[in-house]
Structures are given as structure tokens and as C-alpha cells.
């Protein structure tokens, strides 16, 4: 599969990894109520060639990071972290700046917290949590074939 912006290939995953990523994109488009900007590529009808609209994908990736940071639910965090890191790595390859939350604030990033783990304390944006997401995104970038 090819994830392209114009004639530039951002990512060329195996078909299995690409299909799984696309299915997760659909899940998070529905969860965030945002389009991803990933759609049919330059070869109409070829399911292995996908186009990434950088403006739309930028909003999706930024919304995804904000959503990920708002959750205080350990299971949701665990289920989503790998996808969010991969989505951030793809955004960075597209030249999209996806800001990591301010780790020093001590506040929950992105405003109102959702899906809080009960029992438990509200998750704050700790330096460790921000660093872990950023590190994971950098690892994904190294593992993603172009």
C-alpha cells in the first residue's frame, strides 16, 4: 500500500499493516467526528494507493492527539496509543506540525477530560506521558517503510 501526497510516498506499509491502519482510521474518524483526509489515490479503483490531503489530515492528527490526552481511562489509552503514535509519525512525514501537549502545566491537556477511569485519579499531562507518546511516534517513523 502507498500513502501519498502528490507524487511523494509518505509510507509504504505491507497490505496487512495498511489495512489495519485504515480500519483504525475509520474508527477514529467516527470517534472524533472528523474526516481523516485519507482517500483514494491517483490510480482510481486501486485500493493499494491512497492520497493524504495534508490540510484535512493535519486537523485529524491534532484532534487525535488532543482526544488521546483528554482520556483518563487506562484501557482506552492502551488501546489507542500505538495508533496515535503511527498517525503522528505519518503527519510529521507530511510536514505537519503536531504539537505535543504542555507537559509542565500539570493540567489535563485539551480541556475537559473524558472517559475517566473509575476508580482512579484524573490523568494529568505528565512529562513522562508526553515523552512516551513522542518517543513512540519517533519509533514508528523509523519502522515505517517509505
Short mmCIF file of N, CA and C in Angstrom, two decimals:
data_model
loop_
_atom_site.label_atom_id
_atom_site.label_comp_id
_atom_site.label_asym_id
_atom_site.label_seq_id
_atom_site.Cartn_x
_atom_site.Cartn_y
_atom_site.Cartn_z
N UNK A 1 0.84 -1.18 0.00
CA UNK A 1 0.00 0.00 0.00
C UNK A 1 0.88 1.23 0.00
N UNK A 2 0.35 2.32 -0.57
CA UNK A 2 1.07 3.58 -0.65
C UNK A 2 0.20 4.70 -0.10
N UNK A 3 0.73 5.45 0.85
CA UNK A 3 0.08 6.64 1.37
C UNK A 3 0.87 7.81 0.80
N UNK A 4 0.25 8.55 -0.13
CA UNK A 4 0.95 9.58 -0.89
C UNK A 4 0.36 10.96 -0.70
N UNK A 5 1.24 11.97 -0.82
CA UNK A 5 0.83 13.36 -1.03
C UNK A 5 1.41 13.72 -2.38
N UNK A 6 0.54 13.89 -3.36
CA UNK A 6 1.01 14.13 -4.72
C UNK A 6 1.84 12.96 -5.19
N UNK A 7 3.06 13.23 -5.62
CA UNK A 7 3.95 12.17 -6.10
C UNK A 7 4.88 11.65 -5.03
N UNK A 8 4.76 12.16 -3.80
CA UNK A 8 5.63 11.72 -2.70
C UNK A 8 4.95 10.64 -1.87
N UNK A 9 5.64 9.52 -1.70
CA UNK A 9 5.13 8.45 -0.85
C UNK A 9 5.59 8.71 0.58
N UNK A 10 4.61 8.84 1.48
CA UNK A 10 4.91 9.05 2.89
C UNK A 10 5.17 7.74 3.61
N UNK A 11 4.45 6.71 3.18
CA UNK A 11 4.53 5.42 3.88
C UNK A 11 4.12 4.34 2.90
N UNK A 12 4.84 3.23 2.93
CA UNK A 12 4.55 2.07 2.08
C UNK A 12 4.51 0.82 2.96
N UNK A 13 3.43 0.67 3.76
CA UNK A 13 3.35 -0.50 4.64
C UNK A 13 2.95 -1.75 3.87
N UNK A 14 3.11 -2.88 4.53
CA UNK A 14 2.58 -4.13 3.98
C UNK A 14 1.06 -3.98 3.89
N UNK A 15 0.44 -4.81 3.08
CA UNK A 15 -1.02 -4.73 2.93
C UNK A 15 -1.74 -4.95 4.26
N UNK A 16 -1.24 -5.89 5.06
CA UNK A 16 -1.87 -6.17 6.35
C UNK A 16 -1.80 -4.97 7.28
N UNK A 17 -0.62 -4.38 7.41
CA UNK A 17 -0.46 -3.21 8.28
C UNK A 17 -1.27 -2.03 7.75
N UNK A 18 -1.27 -1.84 6.43
CA UNK A 18 -2.02 -0.75 5.83
C UNK A 18 -3.52 -0.89 6.04
N UNK A 19 -4.04 -2.11 5.85
CA UNK A 19 -5.48 -2.35 6.06
C UNK A 19 -5.86 -2.11 7.51
N UNK A 20 -5.04 -2.58 8.43
CA UNK A 20 -5.32 -2.40 9.86
C UNK A 20 -5.32 -0.91 10.21
N UNK A 21 -4.34 -0.18 9.69
CA UNK A 21 -4.28 1.26 9.93
C UNK A 21 -5.54 1.93 9.40
N UNK A 22 -5.95 1.60 8.17
CA UNK A 22 -7.14 2.21 7.59
C UNK A 22 -8.40 1.90 8.38
N UNK A 23 -8.51 0.69 8.89
CA UNK A 23 -9.68 0.35 9.71
C UNK A 23 -9.69 1.16 10.99
N UNK A 24 -8.51 1.38 11.56
CA UNK A 24 -8.44 2.21 12.77
C UNK A 24 -8.73 3.67 12.44
N UNK A 25 -8.31 4.12 11.27
CA UNK A 25 -8.65 5.48 10.83
C UNK A 25 -10.17 5.64 10.85
N UNK A 26 -10.89 4.67 10.30
CA UNK A 26 -12.35 4.73 10.27
C UNK A 26 -12.93 4.82 11.67
N UNK A 27 -12.39 4.05 12.59
CA UNK A 27 -12.86 4.06 13.99
C UNK A 27 -12.68 5.45 14.59
N UNK A 28 -11.49 6.03 14.38
CA UNK A 28 -11.22 7.32 14.99
C UNK A 28 -11.88 8.48 14.27
N UNK A 29 -12.15 8.35 12.97
CA UNK A 29 -12.97 9.36 12.29
C UNK A 29 -14.34 9.42 12.96
N UNK A 30 -14.92 8.27 13.25
CA UNK A 30 -16.22 8.22 13.90
C UNK A 30 -16.15 8.73 15.34
N UNK A 31 -15.13 8.34 16.05
CA UNK A 31 -14.99 8.75 17.46
C UNK A 31 -14.79 10.27 17.57
N UNK A 32 -13.95 10.84 16.71
CA UNK A 32 -13.64 12.26 16.75
C UNK A 32 -14.64 13.12 15.99
N UNK A 33 -15.43 12.46 15.13
CA UNK A 33 -16.34 13.17 14.22
C UNK A 33 -15.56 14.14 13.34
N UNK A 34 -14.40 13.65 12.85
CA UNK A 34 -13.54 14.41 11.95
C UNK A 34 -13.12 13.52 10.78
N UNK A 35 -13.10 14.06 9.58
CA UNK A 35 -12.56 13.28 8.46
C UNK A 35 -11.04 13.21 8.59
N UNK A 36 -10.46 12.14 8.08
CA UNK A 36 -9.02 11.96 8.18
C UNK A 36 -8.25 12.61 7.02
N UNK A 37 -8.91 12.76 5.90
CA UNK A 37 -8.21 13.27 4.73
C UNK A 37 -7.46 12.19 3.96
N UNK A 38 -7.68 10.93 4.33
CA UNK A 38 -7.07 9.81 3.61
C UNK A 38 -8.15 9.21 2.72
N UNK A 39 -7.86 9.14 1.43
CA UNK A 39 -8.86 8.63 0.50
C UNK A 39 -8.21 7.99 -0.71
N UNK A 40 -9.01 7.70 -1.72
CA UNK A 40 -8.48 7.05 -2.93
C UNK A 40 -7.33 7.83 -3.53
N UNK A 41 -6.37 7.09 -4.04
CA UNK A 41 -5.17 7.70 -4.62
C UNK A 41 -5.31 8.05 -6.08
N UNK A 42 -4.16 8.32 -6.68
CA UNK A 42 -4.13 8.79 -8.06
C UNK A 42 -4.57 7.74 -9.07
N UNK A 43 -4.53 6.47 -8.68
CA UNK A 43 -4.98 5.41 -9.59
C UNK A 43 -6.37 4.97 -9.16
N UNK A 44 -7.37 5.57 -9.75
CA UNK A 44 -8.76 5.31 -9.37
C UNK A 44 -9.05 3.81 -9.36
N UNK A 45 -9.67 3.38 -8.31
CA UNK A 45 -10.03 1.97 -8.20
C UNK A 45 -8.94 1.08 -7.62
N UNK A 46 -7.73 1.60 -7.41
CA UNK A 46 -6.64 0.81 -6.84
C UNK A 46 -6.67 0.98 -5.32
N UNK A 47 -7.09 -0.05 -4.59
CA UNK A 47 -7.22 0.07 -3.13
C UNK A 47 -5.87 0.17 -2.41
N UNK A 48 -4.78 -0.06 -3.13
CA UNK A 48 -3.46 -0.02 -2.50
C UNK A 48 -2.78 1.34 -2.63
N UNK A 49 -3.42 2.29 -3.30
CA UNK A 49 -2.86 3.62 -3.46
C UNK A 49 -3.81 4.62 -2.81
N UNK A 50 -3.30 5.33 -1.80
CA UNK A 50 -4.13 6.25 -1.05
C UNK A 50 -3.53 7.65 -1.07
N UNK A 51 -4.38 8.64 -1.15
CA UNK A 51 -3.95 10.03 -1.13
C UNK A 51 -4.22 10.61 0.25
N UNK A 52 -3.29 11.41 0.73
CA UNK A 52 -3.44 12.09 2.01
C UNK A 52 -3.59 13.58 1.72
N UNK A 53 -4.71 14.16 2.12
CA UNK A 53 -4.93 15.60 2.00
C UNK A 53 -4.29 16.23 3.23
N UNK A 54 -3.18 16.96 3.06
CA UNK A 54 -2.44 17.43 4.23
C UNK A 54 -3.23 18.38 5.15
N UNK A 55 -4.07 19.23 4.59
CA UNK A 55 -4.84 20.17 5.43
C UNK A 55 -5.85 19.42 6.29
N UNK A 56 -6.55 18.49 5.69
CA UNK A 56 -7.56 17.72 6.43
C UNK A 56 -6.88 16.78 7.43
N UNK A 57 -5.80 16.14 6.99
CA UNK A 57 -5.10 15.21 7.88
C UNK A 57 -4.48 15.94 9.07
N UNK A 58 -4.04 17.18 8.87
CA UNK A 58 -3.48 17.97 9.97
C UNK A 58 -4.51 18.14 11.08
N UNK A 59 -5.73 18.49 10.71
CA UNK A 59 -6.80 18.66 11.72
C UNK A 59 -7.11 17.34 12.41
N UNK A 60 -7.13 16.26 11.64
CA UNK A 60 -7.39 14.94 12.20
C UNK A 60 -6.31 14.56 13.20
N UNK A 61 -5.04 14.70 12.81
CA UNK A 61 -3.93 14.31 13.70
C UNK A 61 -3.91 15.15 14.96
N UNK A 62 -4.12 16.44 14.84
CA UNK A 62 -4.14 17.31 16.02
C UNK A 62 -5.32 16.98 16.93
N UNK A 63 -6.47 16.72 16.32
CA UNK A 63 -7.63 16.32 17.12
C UNK A 63 -7.42 14.99 17.82
N UNK A 64 -6.74 14.09 17.14
CA UNK A 64 -6.44 12.78 17.70
C UNK A 64 -5.54 12.89 18.93
N UNK A 65 -4.50 13.71 18.84
CA UNK A 65 -3.60 13.89 19.98
C UNK A 65 -4.36 14.53 21.15
N UNK A 66 -5.16 15.55 20.87
CA UNK A 66 -5.94 16.20 21.94
C UNK A 66 -6.89 15.20 22.58
N UNK A 67 -7.59 14.39 21.77
CA UNK A 67 -8.50 13.37 22.29
C UNK A 67 -7.74 12.37 23.16
N UNK A 68 -6.61 11.90 22.67
CA UNK A 68 -5.81 10.91 23.39
C UNK A 68 -5.39 11.45 24.76
N UNK A 69 -5.04 12.73 24.80
CA UNK A 69 -4.59 13.32 26.06
C UNK A 69 -5.73 13.56 27.04
N UNK A 70 -6.93 13.75 26.54
CA UNK A 70 -8.07 14.02 27.42
C UNK A 70 -8.55 12.81 28.17
N UNK A 71 -8.32 11.63 27.62
CA UNK A 71 -8.87 10.46 28.28
C UNK A 71 -8.09 10.16 29.55
N UNK A 72 -8.81 9.78 30.57
CA UNK A 72 -8.19 9.37 31.82
C UNK A 72 -8.40 7.88 32.02
N UNK A 73 -8.76 7.19 30.97
CA UNK A 73 -9.11 5.77 31.05
C UNK A 73 -7.92 4.93 30.58
N UNK A 74 -7.39 4.13 31.48
CA UNK A 74 -6.18 3.35 31.19
C UNK A 74 -6.36 2.40 30.00
N UNK A 75 -7.50 1.78 29.88
CA UNK A 75 -7.72 0.83 28.78
C UNK A 75 -7.80 1.57 27.45
N UNK A 76 -8.51 2.70 27.41
CA UNK A 76 -8.60 3.48 26.18
C UNK A 76 -7.22 3.97 25.78
N UNK A 77 -6.43 4.43 26.74
CA UNK A 77 -5.08 4.87 26.45
C UNK A 77 -4.25 3.74 25.85
N UNK A 78 -4.33 2.58 26.46
CA UNK A 78 -3.56 1.43 25.97
C UNK A 78 -4.01 1.01 24.57
N UNK A 79 -5.31 1.03 24.32
CA UNK A 79 -5.82 0.62 23.02
C UNK A 79 -5.48 1.62 21.92
N UNK A 80 -5.35 2.88 22.26
CA UNK A 80 -5.17 3.90 21.23
C UNK A 80 -3.74 4.37 21.03
N UNK A 81 -2.85 4.16 21.97
CA UNK A 81 -1.52 4.76 21.91
C UNK A 81 -0.74 4.40 20.65
N UNK A 82 -0.74 3.15 20.24
CA UNK A 82 0.00 2.76 19.04
C UNK A 82 -0.53 3.41 17.78
N UNK A 83 -1.85 3.49 17.67
CA UNK A 83 -2.44 4.14 16.50
C UNK A 83 -2.11 5.63 16.50
N UNK A 84 -2.27 6.28 17.65
CA UNK A 84 -2.00 7.71 17.72
C UNK A 84 -0.54 8.00 17.36
N UNK A 85 0.39 7.19 17.86
CA UNK A 85 1.80 7.38 17.55
C UNK A 85 2.06 7.20 16.05
N UNK A 86 1.43 6.22 15.43
CA UNK A 86 1.60 5.99 13.99
C UNK A 86 1.01 7.15 13.20
N UNK A 87 -0.15 7.63 13.61
CA UNK A 87 -0.78 8.77 12.94
C UNK A 87 0.07 10.03 13.06
N UNK A 88 0.70 10.24 14.20
CA UNK A 88 1.58 11.39 14.40
C UNK A 88 2.82 11.26 13.51
N UNK A 89 3.39 10.06 13.45
CA UNK A 89 4.56 9.84 12.59
C UNK A 89 4.23 10.13 11.13
N UNK A 90 3.06 9.69 10.66
CA UNK A 90 2.63 9.96 9.29
C UNK A 90 2.46 11.46 9.07
N UNK A 91 1.88 12.14 10.06
CA UNK A 91 1.71 13.59 9.95
C UNK A 91 3.06 14.29 9.84
N UNK A 92 4.00 13.90 10.66
CA UNK A 92 5.33 14.52 10.62
C UNK A 92 5.99 14.29 9.27
N UNK A 93 5.82 13.11 8.70
CA UNK A 93 6.38 12.84 7.37
C UNK A 93 5.76 13.74 6.32
N UNK A 94 4.52 14.14 6.55
CA UNK A 94 3.82 15.02 5.61
C UNK A 94 4.18 16.49 5.85
N UNK A 95 5.06 16.75 6.81
CA UNK A 95 5.44 18.11 7.12
C UNK A 95 4.44 18.83 8.00
N UNK A 96 3.58 18.07 8.66
CA UNK A 96 2.54 18.64 9.52
C UNK A 96 3.07 18.71 10.94
N UNK A 97 2.99 19.89 11.54
CA UNK A 97 3.42 20.07 12.92
C UNK A 97 2.27 19.64 13.83
N UNK A 98 2.52 18.59 14.61
CA UNK A 98 1.54 18.14 15.59
C UNK A 98 2.17 18.37 16.96
N UNK A 99 1.67 19.41 17.64
CA UNK A 99 2.22 19.77 18.94
C UNK A 99 1.87 18.73 19.98
N UNK A 100 2.85 18.40 20.78
CA UNK A 100 2.60 17.57 21.94
C UNK A 100 2.11 18.51 23.03
N UNK A 101 1.27 18.01 23.93
CA UNK A 101 0.73 18.87 24.99
C UNK A 101 1.84 19.39 25.90
N UNK A 102 1.55 20.48 26.58
CA UNK A 102 2.48 21.09 27.51
C UNK A 102 2.58 20.23 28.75
N UNK A 103 3.67 19.51 28.87
CA UNK A 103 3.85 18.57 29.98
C UNK A 103 4.06 19.26 31.31
N UNK A 104 4.51 20.48 31.30
CA UNK A 104 4.81 21.15 32.55
C UNK A 104 3.62 21.79 33.22
N UNK A 105 2.47 21.78 32.57
CA UNK A 105 1.34 22.52 33.10
C UNK A 105 0.68 21.85 34.29
N UNK A 106 0.78 20.52 34.37
CA UNK A 106 0.11 19.82 35.46
C UNK A 106 -1.37 19.68 35.26
N UNK A 107 -1.87 20.15 34.12
CA UNK A 107 -3.30 20.08 33.83
C UNK A 107 -3.57 19.03 32.77
N UNK A 108 -4.80 18.58 32.75
CA UNK A 108 -5.20 17.67 31.69
C UNK A 108 -5.17 18.44 30.39
N UNK A 109 -4.50 17.89 29.38
CA UNK A 109 -4.40 18.62 28.12
C UNK A 109 -5.71 18.56 27.37
N UNK A 110 -5.91 19.54 26.53
CA UNK A 110 -7.06 19.54 25.63
C UNK A 110 -8.38 19.91 26.27
N UNK A 111 -8.38 20.42 27.48
CA UNK A 111 -9.63 20.88 28.08
C UNK A 111 -10.31 19.81 28.91
N UNK A 112 -11.59 19.63 28.70
CA UNK A 112 -12.41 18.74 29.52
C UNK A 112 -11.98 17.30 29.34
N UNK A 113 -11.79 16.63 30.45
CA UNK A 113 -11.37 15.24 30.41
C UNK A 113 -12.58 14.35 30.12
N UNK A 114 -12.34 13.29 29.35
CA UNK A 114 -13.43 12.38 29.02
C UNK A 114 -13.02 10.95 29.34
N UNK A 115 -14.01 10.07 29.50
CA UNK A 115 -13.78 8.65 29.75
C UNK A 115 -12.80 8.42 30.89
N UNK A 116 -13.10 8.99 32.03
CA UNK A 116 -12.24 8.87 33.20
C UNK A 116 -12.33 7.46 33.77
N UNK A 117 -11.18 6.91 34.13
CA UNK A 117 -11.11 5.59 34.75
C UNK A 117 -11.67 5.70 36.16
N UNK A 118 -12.59 4.82 36.52
CA UNK A 118 -13.15 4.80 37.86
C UNK A 118 -12.90 3.42 38.43
N UNK A 119 -12.33 3.26 39.61
CA UNK A 119 -11.79 4.34 40.43
C UNK A 119 -10.45 4.76 39.88
N UNK A 120 -10.05 5.95 40.23
CA UNK A 120 -8.75 6.43 39.80
C UNK A 120 -8.68 7.93 39.85
N UNK A 121 -7.48 8.42 39.73
CA UNK A 121 -7.24 9.86 39.74
C UNK A 121 -7.29 10.36 38.30
N UNK A 122 -7.71 11.61 38.10
CA UNK A 122 -7.65 12.17 36.76
C UNK A 122 -6.22 12.14 36.26
N UNK A 123 -6.06 11.76 35.02
CA UNK A 123 -4.72 11.71 34.42
C UNK A 123 -4.30 13.12 34.05
N UNK A 124 -3.13 13.51 34.51
CA UNK A 124 -2.61 14.81 34.12
C UNK A 124 -1.60 14.59 33.02
N UNK A 125 -1.30 15.64 32.31
CA UNK A 125 -0.33 15.56 31.24
C UNK A 125 1.05 15.64 31.86
N UNK A 126 1.56 14.50 32.26
CA UNK A 126 2.88 14.48 32.88
C UNK A 126 3.94 14.49 31.80
N UNK A 127 5.12 14.90 32.20
CA UNK A 127 6.24 14.91 31.25
C UNK A 127 6.49 13.50 30.74
N UNK A 128 6.32 12.50 31.58
CA UNK A 128 6.55 11.12 31.17
C UNK A 128 5.55 10.67 30.11
N UNK A 129 4.28 11.04 30.26
CA UNK A 129 3.25 10.64 29.30
C UNK A 129 3.48 11.30 27.94
N UNK A 130 3.84 12.58 27.95
CA UNK A 130 4.10 13.30 26.70
C UNK A 130 5.34 12.72 26.03
N UNK A 131 6.38 12.50 26.82
CA UNK A 131 7.62 11.94 26.27
C UNK A 131 7.39 10.56 25.68
N UNK A 132 6.55 9.75 26.34
CA UNK A 132 6.27 8.40 25.85
C UNK A 132 5.57 8.44 24.49
N UNK A 133 4.59 9.33 24.33
CA UNK A 133 3.88 9.43 23.05
C UNK A 133 4.82 9.93 21.96
N UNK A 134 5.63 10.94 22.28
CA UNK A 134 6.57 11.47 21.30
C UNK A 134 7.61 10.43 20.91
N UNK A 135 8.13 9.70 21.89
CA UNK A 135 9.11 8.64 21.62
C UNK A 135 8.49 7.55 20.77
N UNK A 136 7.27 7.16 21.08
CA UNK A 136 6.59 6.12 20.31
C UNK A 136 6.39 6.57 18.86
N UNK A 137 6.03 7.84 18.65
CA UNK A 137 5.85 8.36 17.29
C UNK A 137 7.18 8.33 16.52
N UNK A 138 8.27 8.67 17.20
CA UNK A 138 9.59 8.62 16.54
C UNK A 138 9.98 7.18 16.20
N UNK A 139 9.67 6.23 17.08
CA UNK A 139 9.92 4.81 16.79
C UNK A 139 9.12 4.36 15.59
N UNK A 140 7.86 4.74 15.54
CA UNK A 140 7.00 4.37 14.41
C UNK A 140 7.60 4.90 13.11
N UNK A 141 8.10 6.14 13.14
CA UNK A 141 8.68 6.72 11.94
C UNK A 141 9.86 5.89 11.45
N UNK A 142 10.68 5.40 12.36
CA UNK A 142 11.83 4.58 11.95
C UNK A 142 11.38 3.25 11.36
N UNK A 143 10.26 2.71 11.82
CA UNK A 143 9.80 1.39 11.37
C UNK A 143 8.93 1.45 10.13
N UNK A 144 8.48 2.64 9.75
CA UNK A 144 7.56 2.79 8.62
C UNK A 144 8.35 2.92 7.32
N UNK A 145 8.21 1.95 6.43
CA UNK A 145 8.89 1.98 5.13
C UNK A 145 8.32 3.09 4.27
N UNK A 146 9.16 3.70 3.47
CA UNK A 146 8.70 4.73 2.52
C UNK A 146 8.51 4.11 1.17
#
